[in-house]
Amino acid sequence: MILRRQSWRAPQWYGLAARYLAADKAVVDAWRSINHARLMDTFIGLVHINSPSFFEQEIAVWLTERLIDLGLSVENQKYDKSINLIGRKAGTVRGAPTIILSSHMDTVEPTRGLIPMREGGIIRTDGSTILGADDKSGIAEILETLHVLKEQDLPHGGIEVVFTSAEERGLIGAGALDFDSLQGRIALVLDCSGSIGRVVLAAPTHDIYTMRITGRAAHAGIEPERGTSAIKAAAKIIAAVPDGRIDQNTTANIGIIQGGTATNIVPKEVTITGEIRSHDAGALEKTKKTIFDTARRLSKKNQVKIEIEENRQYNGFHISESDEFVGLIKTVCEDLSITPEFIVYGGGSDANIFNSHGIKSLVISSGMQMPHTTEEYIKEEDLSTAVLMLLGTLKALAAGVTSLPFA
């Protein structure tokens, strides 16, 4: 069934909070307080908005209106490439810590002509585009959580909602945030695939580099001997440098090669772009040195010039499983009969930026599956279960069961 706005019908599992914890009336009440139809309509409305990286203006307007309707004050933080949103909701429990809830507004492509379809409790597309559950599922879950707080007048600490842009282009939006404007010292970033309950405790440092190799041009048919092929030299470098999984903490990859102008010209210039990721700072630097030293040695041997530029995309983070914030999330999951799964992740997210600014940030699953592919999907039930998890977290923080940093 093709899904359009306001077309959702309650699935078979609607209202079955007993699946999670039948003995706990509070859990049953919390599940029933979620408007599952509204949540689905919100998600479908979001995926119908085309918002590839750097083109988030339309969705930002849509979200600004909804956050204001939910009683939040909204700050639009514009920067040279796009815009970020920060919504603020004052706490109703004195002394409860402020928490940041965050997702990103942009998606990868292709997205034009996206048609969401529902079948057997699963939302996917017709296979010609991605779905955009990365990360619009997280946005929808945050909005529904705010709806429930407002409708049920539930006690809570301060909440800051951060919707970023251009996450898929290297966390650019998060990097442009004015962190002095944020009060929260803890954050949940809803931007991980897998079952609800998956929590990312560690993510790597990520460096990218560019090698510009310059040889000598010549006519390939008349006097090739006068030329020095930059492509040939680049091929030797690519074949020699460390690549793939270097060790359990470190990976390296060359992803882009550009060069040459015509088949009858010995190529003068080639550009190689690659990356290195590692959870170990020492291993990252060692791998980078090996790659760069190998490239310089082979450039000299093959009589070409080389220039290397490197750039730190983001710093890694590691939060111990014994950390109090992690313990709180674990308790919330267990109270809801959700199995917590703590993982070390090879990718980055806005949590890398938040953690580097002193905000203890965990990445949690929004229920998305197979992101960045045209097979991407999400289970309807997982959208609601994620909301239940957020409500449980806010309840725990308001109940004063933690000594986490106060705003």
Short mmCIF file of C-alpha atoms in Angstrom, two decimals:
data_model
loop_
_atom_site.label_atom_id
_atom_site.label_comp_id
_atom_site.label_asym_id
_atom_site.label_seq_id
_atom_site.Cartn_x
_atom_site.Cartn_y
_atom_site.Cartn_z
CA MET A 1 0.00 0.00 0.00
CA ILE A 2 1.38 3.40 -0.99
CA LEU A 3 1.44 5.77 1.98
CA ARG A 4 0.45 9.38 1.75
CA ARG A 5 -0.05 11.92 4.48
CA GLN A 6 -2.92 11.11 6.87
CA SER A 7 -3.36 7.60 5.40
CA TRP A 8 -2.09 5.46 8.29
CA ARG A 9 -4.16 2.80 10.01
CA ALA A 10 -3.39 1.31 13.41
CA PRO A 11 -1.51 -2.00 13.03
CA GLN A 12 -2.27 -5.21 14.86
CA TRP A 13 0.13 -4.43 17.71
CA TYR A 14 -1.49 -1.09 18.62
CA GLY A 15 -1.91 -0.73 22.38
CA LEU A 16 -0.05 -3.94 23.22
CA ALA A 17 2.22 -2.41 25.83
CA ALA A 18 2.05 -5.70 27.72
CA ARG A 19 4.58 -7.00 25.22
CA TYR A 20 7.14 -4.85 27.03
CA LEU A 21 6.29 -5.12 30.70
CA ALA A 22 2.82 -6.37 31.57
CA ALA A 23 3.37 -6.00 35.29
CA ASP A 24 4.12 -2.28 35.07
CA LYS A 25 0.99 -0.18 34.65
CA ALA A 26 3.15 2.89 34.04
CA VAL A 27 4.64 1.28 30.95
CA VAL A 28 1.21 0.31 29.67
CA ASP A 29 -0.02 3.85 30.23
CA ALA A 30 3.05 5.31 28.51
CA TRP A 31 2.54 3.07 25.47
CA ARG A 32 -1.12 4.02 25.25
CA SER A 33 -0.23 7.70 25.54
CA ILE A 34 1.68 7.50 22.26
CA ASN A 35 -0.47 8.48 19.31
CA HIS A 36 0.81 5.82 16.94
CA ALA A 37 -1.23 7.11 14.00
CA ARG A 38 0.13 10.64 14.47
CA LEU A 39 3.66 9.28 14.76
CA MET A 40 3.29 7.46 11.46
CA ASP A 41 1.78 10.49 9.77
CA THR A 42 4.66 12.62 11.06
CA PHE A 43 7.22 10.18 9.68
CA ILE A 44 5.48 9.95 6.30
CA GLY A 45 5.21 13.74 6.16
CA LEU A 46 8.93 14.04 6.82
CA VAL A 47 10.06 11.57 4.17
CA HIS A 48 7.89 13.36 1.60
CA ILE A 49 10.08 16.46 2.11
CA ASN A 50 13.13 16.24 -0.12
CA SER A 51 16.11 17.33 1.99
CA PRO A 52 19.49 16.18 0.67
CA SER A 53 22.52 17.71 2.35
CA PHE A 54 22.69 21.53 2.04
CA PHE A 55 19.03 21.67 0.94
CA GLU A 56 17.38 21.54 4.36
CA GLN A 57 15.57 24.88 4.21
CA GLU A 58 12.09 23.44 3.50
CA ILE A 59 12.25 20.83 6.24
CA ALA A 60 13.68 23.42 8.63
CA VAL A 61 10.62 25.63 8.11
CA TRP A 62 8.31 22.61 8.57
CA LEU A 63 10.05 21.63 11.81
CA THR A 64 10.20 25.18 13.16
CA GLU A 65 6.42 25.46 12.91
CA ARG A 66 5.86 22.16 14.67
CA LEU A 67 8.28 22.86 17.48
CA ILE A 68 6.61 26.21 18.13
CA ASP A 69 3.19 24.50 18.13
CA LEU A 70 4.56 22.13 20.78
CA GLY A 71 5.50 25.04 23.01
CA LEU A 72 9.22 25.21 22.33
CA SER A 73 11.17 28.35 21.63
CA VAL A 74 13.14 27.90 18.42
CA GLU A 75 16.46 29.34 17.33
CA ASN A 76 17.52 29.09 13.70
CA GLN A 77 21.28 29.00 13.52
CA LYS A 78 22.26 29.79 9.94
CA TYR A 79 25.75 29.26 8.61
CA ASP A 80 27.32 29.64 5.18
CA LYS A 81 26.10 26.31 3.80
CA SER A 82 22.74 25.67 5.49
CA ILE A 83 20.86 25.92 8.80
CA ASN A 84 20.53 24.16 12.16
CA LEU A 85 17.55 24.30 14.52
CA ILE A 86 17.59 24.42 18.31
CA GLY A 87 14.32 24.06 20.19
CA ARG A 88 14.15 24.65 23.93
CA LYS A 89 11.57 23.42 26.41
CA ALA A 90 11.92 24.49 30.04
CA GLY A 91 11.89 21.75 32.64
CA THR A 92 9.03 21.26 35.08
CA VAL A 93 11.14 19.48 37.71
CA ARG A 94 13.49 21.73 39.59
CA GLY A 95 17.06 20.48 39.54
CA ALA A 96 16.55 17.79 36.90
CA PRO A 97 19.34 17.78 34.30
CA THR A 98 18.76 19.20 30.85
CA ILE A 99 19.08 16.66 28.04
CA ILE A 100 19.73 17.25 24.35
CA LEU A 101 17.73 15.16 21.88
CA SER A 102 19.20 15.30 18.40
CA SER A 103 18.73 14.03 14.84
CA HIS A 104 19.83 15.36 11.47
CA MET A 105 17.52 16.81 8.81
CA ASP A 106 19.46 15.83 5.70
CA THR A 107 19.51 12.54 3.84
CA VAL A 108 21.69 10.87 1.27
CA GLU A 109 20.34 10.48 -2.25
CA PRO A 110 18.49 9.39 -4.40
CA THR A 111 15.33 10.90 -2.92
CA ARG A 112 13.39 12.56 -5.75
CA GLY A 113 10.07 10.85 -6.41
CA LEU A 114 10.22 8.99 -3.09
CA ILE A 115 7.14 6.82 -2.57
CA PRO A 116 6.83 5.27 0.92
CA MET A 117 4.97 1.97 1.04
CA ARG A 118 3.60 -0.06 3.94
CA GLU A 119 3.53 -3.85 3.96
CA GLY A 120 3.34 -6.18 6.93
CA GLY A 121 4.13 -3.50 9.48
CA ILE A 122 7.21 -2.32 7.55
CA ILE A 123 7.74 0.99 5.76
CA ARG A 124 10.00 1.00 2.72
CA THR A 125 10.01 2.55 -0.78
CA ASP A 126 9.34 1.08 -4.20
CA GLY A 127 13.09 0.49 -4.50
CA SER A 128 13.90 3.45 -6.75
CA THR A 129 14.97 5.72 -3.86
CA ILE A 130 16.15 5.56 -0.29
CA LEU A 131 13.51 5.91 2.43
CA GLY A 132 15.13 8.65 4.51
CA ALA A 133 14.58 6.90 7.84
CA ASP A 134 18.17 8.00 8.31
CA ASP A 135 17.47 10.25 10.03
CA LYS A 136 13.82 11.27 9.75
CA SER A 137 12.78 8.38 11.96
CA GLY A 138 14.71 10.03 14.78
CA ILE A 139 13.05 13.39 14.09
CA ALA A 140 9.57 11.84 14.11
CA GLU A 141 10.29 10.03 17.38
CA ILE A 142 11.47 13.21 19.07
CA LEU A 143 8.39 15.12 17.90
CA GLU A 144 6.01 12.43 19.17
CA THR A 145 7.83 12.40 22.53
CA LEU A 146 7.22 16.14 22.80
CA HIS A 147 3.56 15.66 21.91
CA VAL A 148 3.11 13.10 24.71
CA LEU A 149 4.87 15.32 27.25
CA LYS A 150 2.54 18.18 26.38
CA GLU A 151 -0.69 16.16 26.27
CA GLN A 152 -0.04 14.14 29.41
CA ASP A 153 1.59 17.03 31.30
CA LEU A 154 4.42 14.69 32.30
CA PRO A 155 7.16 15.99 34.61
CA HIS A 156 10.52 16.44 32.93
CA GLY A 157 13.80 18.29 33.10
CA GLY A 158 14.92 20.81 30.52
CA ILE A 159 14.94 19.61 26.91
CA GLU A 160 16.96 20.98 24.04
CA VAL A 161 16.08 19.63 20.61
CA VAL A 162 18.90 19.95 18.06
CA PHE A 163 18.15 19.24 14.42
CA THR A 164 21.32 19.54 12.35
CA SER A 165 22.06 19.79 8.63
CA ALA A 166 24.68 18.25 6.32
CA GLU A 167 25.47 15.40 8.70
CA GLU A 168 25.87 13.11 5.71
CA ARG A 169 28.61 15.36 4.31
CA GLY A 170 30.96 15.01 7.27
CA LEU A 171 29.01 16.38 10.25
CA ILE A 172 29.22 19.87 8.79
CA GLY A 173 26.07 21.20 10.44
CA ALA A 174 27.02 20.00 13.91
CA GLY A 175 30.45 21.52 13.41
CA ALA A 176 28.79 24.90 12.75
CA LEU A 177 26.64 24.85 15.90
CA ASP A 178 27.03 27.57 18.52
CA PHE A 179 27.74 25.28 21.45
CA ASP A 180 27.80 28.19 23.88
CA SER A 181 24.05 28.45 23.33
CA LEU A 182 23.44 24.89 24.60
CA GLN A 183 22.90 24.20 28.29
CA GLY A 184 22.59 20.42 28.24
CA ARG A 185 25.63 18.37 29.20
CA ILE A 186 24.15 15.02 28.17
CA ALA A 187 22.64 14.05 24.83
CA LEU A 188 20.92 11.25 22.98
CA VAL A 189 21.58 11.28 19.25
CA LEU A 190 19.01 9.17 17.41
CA ASP A 191 21.12 8.12 14.45
CA CYS A 192 21.97 4.44 14.48
CA SER A 193 20.56 1.48 12.59
CA GLY A 194 19.47 -1.77 14.18
CA SER A 195 17.04 -2.81 16.86
CA ILE A 196 15.79 -0.37 19.47
CA GLY A 197 18.14 -0.66 22.43
CA ARG A 198 21.35 -0.45 20.42
CA VAL A 199 23.66 2.14 21.95
CA VAL A 200 26.95 3.35 20.46
CA LEU A 201 29.58 3.80 23.19
CA ALA A 202 32.55 4.53 20.94
CA ALA A 203 33.20 5.94 17.48
CA PRO A 204 36.51 6.59 15.71
CA THR A 205 38.56 9.63 14.88
CA HIS A 206 38.28 10.30 11.15
CA ASP A 207 40.93 11.96 8.97
CA ILE A 208 40.78 12.50 5.22
CA TYR A 209 43.69 13.27 2.93
CA THR A 210 44.32 14.38 -0.63
CA MET A 211 47.39 13.52 -2.68
CA ARG A 212 48.09 15.63 -5.76
CA ILE A 213 50.55 13.85 -8.04
CA THR A 214 52.18 15.80 -10.88
CA GLY A 215 54.10 14.20 -13.72
CA ARG A 216 54.92 15.53 -17.18
CA ALA A 217 52.52 15.75 -20.13
CA ALA A 218 53.47 14.62 -23.61
CA HIS A 219 51.77 13.45 -26.79
CA ALA A 220 51.03 9.78 -26.22
CA GLY A 221 51.33 8.85 -29.90
CA ILE A 222 54.24 10.99 -31.04
CA GLU A 223 56.66 11.33 -28.08
CA PRO A 224 55.45 9.35 -25.05
CA GLU A 225 59.06 9.02 -23.91
CA ARG A 226 59.04 12.70 -22.96
CA GLY A 227 56.12 12.21 -20.61
CA THR A 228 55.89 10.96 -17.02
CA SER A 229 52.51 9.42 -16.27
CA ALA A 230 50.91 10.65 -13.07
CA ILE A 231 48.30 7.88 -13.38
CA LYS A 232 50.96 5.16 -13.53
CA ALA A 233 52.70 6.60 -10.47
CA ALA A 234 49.37 6.90 -8.65
CA ALA A 235 48.56 3.27 -9.40
CA LYS A 236 51.81 2.13 -7.82
CA ILE A 237 51.13 4.23 -4.74
CA ILE A 238 47.57 2.92 -4.39
CA ALA A 239 48.79 -0.68 -4.70
CA ALA A 240 51.46 -0.19 -2.04
CA VAL A 241 49.78 1.75 0.79
CA PRO A 242 47.88 0.07 3.66
CA ASP A 243 44.21 -0.36 2.83
CA GLY A 244 41.09 -1.94 4.31
CA ARG A 245 41.09 -3.15 7.90
CA ILE A 246 44.49 -2.39 9.34
CA ASP A 247 43.79 -3.75 12.83
CA GLN A 248 40.79 -4.15 15.13
CA ASN A 249 40.66 -0.39 15.72
CA THR A 250 41.77 1.05 12.39
CA THR A 251 40.61 1.18 8.77
CA ALA A 252 41.93 2.94 5.67
CA ASN A 253 40.38 3.50 2.27
CA ILE A 254 41.10 5.31 -0.99
CA GLY A 255 37.72 6.29 -2.37
CA ILE A 256 38.28 8.85 -5.14
CA ILE A 257 40.74 8.99 -8.06
CA GLN A 258 40.66 11.86 -10.55
CA GLY A 259 43.05 12.52 -13.38
CA GLY A 260 43.88 12.57 -17.04
CA THR A 261 42.38 14.67 -19.81
CA ALA A 262 42.53 12.60 -23.01
CA THR A 263 43.72 9.24 -24.29
CA ASN A 264 46.36 10.88 -26.50
CA ILE A 265 48.02 12.75 -23.65
CA VAL A 266 50.38 11.25 -21.09
CA PRO A 267 48.54 12.32 -17.92
CA LYS A 268 50.21 15.11 -16.01
CA GLU A 269 48.03 15.27 -12.88
CA VAL A 270 46.14 12.86 -10.65
CA THR A 271 44.35 13.46 -7.36
CA ILE A 272 43.82 10.68 -4.85
CA THR A 273 41.44 11.15 -1.90
CA GLY A 274 41.39 8.74 0.99
CA GLU A 275 40.53 8.37 4.64
CA ILE A 276 41.79 6.79 7.85
CA ARG A 277 39.62 5.97 10.86
CA SER A 278 40.70 4.62 14.21
CA HIS A 279 39.64 4.26 17.82
CA ASP A 280 43.34 4.42 18.72
CA ALA A 281 45.09 7.75 18.22
CA GLY A 282 48.51 6.13 18.04
CA ALA A 283 47.39 3.61 15.44
CA LEU A 284 45.81 6.35 13.34
CA GLU A 285 49.01 8.39 13.30
CA LYS A 286 51.14 5.32 12.55
CA THR A 287 48.92 4.30 9.63
CA LYS A 288 48.86 7.85 8.29
CA LYS A 289 52.66 8.09 8.47
CA THR A 290 53.05 4.77 6.65
CA ILE A 291 50.69 5.88 3.87
CA PHE A 292 52.32 9.27 3.43
CA ASP A 293 55.91 8.00 3.65
CA THR A 294 55.15 5.26 1.10
CA ALA A 295 53.55 7.77 -1.26
CA ARG A 296 56.51 10.16 -1.04
CA ARG A 297 59.05 7.36 -1.55
CA LEU A 298 57.27 6.00 -4.63
CA SER A 299 56.74 9.48 -6.05
CA LYS A 300 60.45 10.13 -5.89
CA LYS A 301 61.20 6.72 -7.42
CA ASN A 302 58.80 7.35 -10.30
CA GLN A 303 59.99 10.92 -10.87
CA VAL A 304 56.74 12.71 -10.05
CA LYS A 305 55.95 15.45 -7.57
CA ILE A 306 53.49 14.94 -4.74
CA GLU A 307 51.61 17.29 -2.44
CA ILE A 308 49.65 15.88 0.50
CA GLU A 309 46.94 17.70 2.44
CA GLU A 310 45.18 16.22 5.44
CA ASN A 311 42.11 17.26 7.38
CA ARG A 312 40.56 16.09 10.63
CA GLN A 313 36.85 15.43 10.04
CA TYR A 314 36.07 14.71 13.67
CA ASN A 315 37.54 13.30 16.84
CA GLY A 316 36.54 9.94 18.24
CA PHE A 317 34.95 9.25 21.59
CA HIS A 318 34.69 6.38 24.04
CA ILE A 319 32.23 6.18 26.93
CA SER A 320 32.60 3.37 29.44
CA GLU A 321 29.79 0.89 29.94
CA SER A 322 30.12 1.66 33.66
CA ASP A 323 29.34 5.35 33.06
CA GLU A 324 26.29 6.62 34.96
CA PHE A 325 24.50 7.91 31.85
CA VAL A 326 25.02 4.54 30.17
CA GLY A 327 23.73 2.84 33.31
CA LEU A 328 20.60 4.98 33.25
CA ILE A 329 19.89 4.06 29.61
CA LYS A 330 20.50 0.40 30.41
CA THR A 331 18.03 0.55 33.30
CA VAL A 332 15.43 2.28 31.13
CA CYS A 333 15.78 -0.44 28.48
CA GLU A 334 15.51 -3.25 30.99
CA ASP A 335 12.46 -1.69 32.63
CA LEU A 336 10.80 -1.67 29.21
CA SER A 337 11.89 -5.22 28.38
CA ILE A 338 14.12 -3.83 25.63
CA THR A 339 17.42 -5.66 25.30
CA PRO A 340 20.28 -3.13 25.49
CA GLU A 341 23.11 -3.68 23.03
CA PHE A 342 26.29 -1.66 23.55
CA ILE A 343 28.54 -1.44 20.52
CA VAL A 344 31.75 0.11 19.22
CA TYR A 345 30.96 1.71 15.87
CA GLY A 346 33.10 2.33 12.81
CA GLY A 347 31.15 5.35 11.57
CA GLY A 348 30.79 8.88 12.85
CA SER A 349 27.75 10.93 13.85
CA ASP A 350 26.93 14.29 15.36
CA ALA A 351 27.72 12.68 18.73
CA ASN A 352 31.40 12.89 17.78
CA ILE A 353 31.07 16.67 17.60
CA PHE A 354 28.95 16.91 20.76
CA ASN A 355 31.40 14.81 22.77
CA SER A 356 34.34 16.89 21.56
CA HIS A 357 32.56 19.93 23.04
CA GLY A 358 32.17 18.31 26.44
CA ILE A 359 28.59 17.06 26.00
CA LYS A 360 28.39 13.40 26.97
CA SER A 361 26.52 11.96 23.99
CA LEU A 362 25.27 8.48 23.23
CA VAL A 363 24.04 7.40 19.82
CA ILE A 364 20.92 5.25 20.01
CA SER A 365 19.05 3.35 17.34
CA SER A 366 15.95 4.92 15.82
CA GLY A 367 15.00 1.58 14.29
CA MET A 368 16.22 2.36 10.76
CA GLN A 369 17.50 -0.63 8.80
CA MET A 370 19.86 -0.77 5.79
CA PRO A 371 20.37 3.02 5.60
CA HIS A 372 22.07 4.56 2.54
CA THR A 373 20.52 1.92 0.26
CA THR A 374 17.33 1.67 -1.76
CA GLU A 375 16.43 -1.33 0.43
CA GLU A 376 16.20 0.91 3.51
CA TYR A 377 13.21 0.22 5.76
CA ILE A 378 11.82 0.66 9.27
CA LYS A 379 9.34 -1.32 11.32
CA GLU A 380 6.29 0.65 12.42
CA GLU A 381 6.55 -0.84 15.90
CA ASP A 382 10.14 0.36 16.27
CA LEU A 383 9.09 3.97 15.72
CA SER A 384 6.77 3.70 18.73
CA THR A 385 9.24 1.71 20.84
CA ALA A 386 11.86 4.42 20.35
CA VAL A 387 9.38 6.99 21.67
CA LEU A 388 8.74 4.76 24.67
CA MET A 389 12.48 4.64 25.31
CA LEU A 390 12.76 8.44 25.14
CA LEU A 391 9.82 8.86 27.52
CA GLY A 392 11.43 6.38 29.91
CA THR A 393 14.69 8.31 29.83
CA LEU A 394 12.99 11.63 30.52
CA LYS A 395 11.01 10.03 33.36
CA ALA A 396 14.19 8.62 34.93
CA LEU A 397 15.97 11.97 34.75
CA ALA A 398 12.98 13.78 36.27
CA ALA A 399 12.73 11.22 39.06
CA GLY A 400 16.15 12.20 40.32
CA VAL A 401 17.68 8.75 39.94
CA THR A 402 20.91 10.22 38.66
CA SER A 403 23.67 12.61 39.66
CA LEU A 404 24.35 13.48 36.02
CA PRO A 405 25.51 17.05 35.34
CA PHE A 406 22.87 19.72 35.84
CA ALA A 407 22.21 22.54 33.42
#
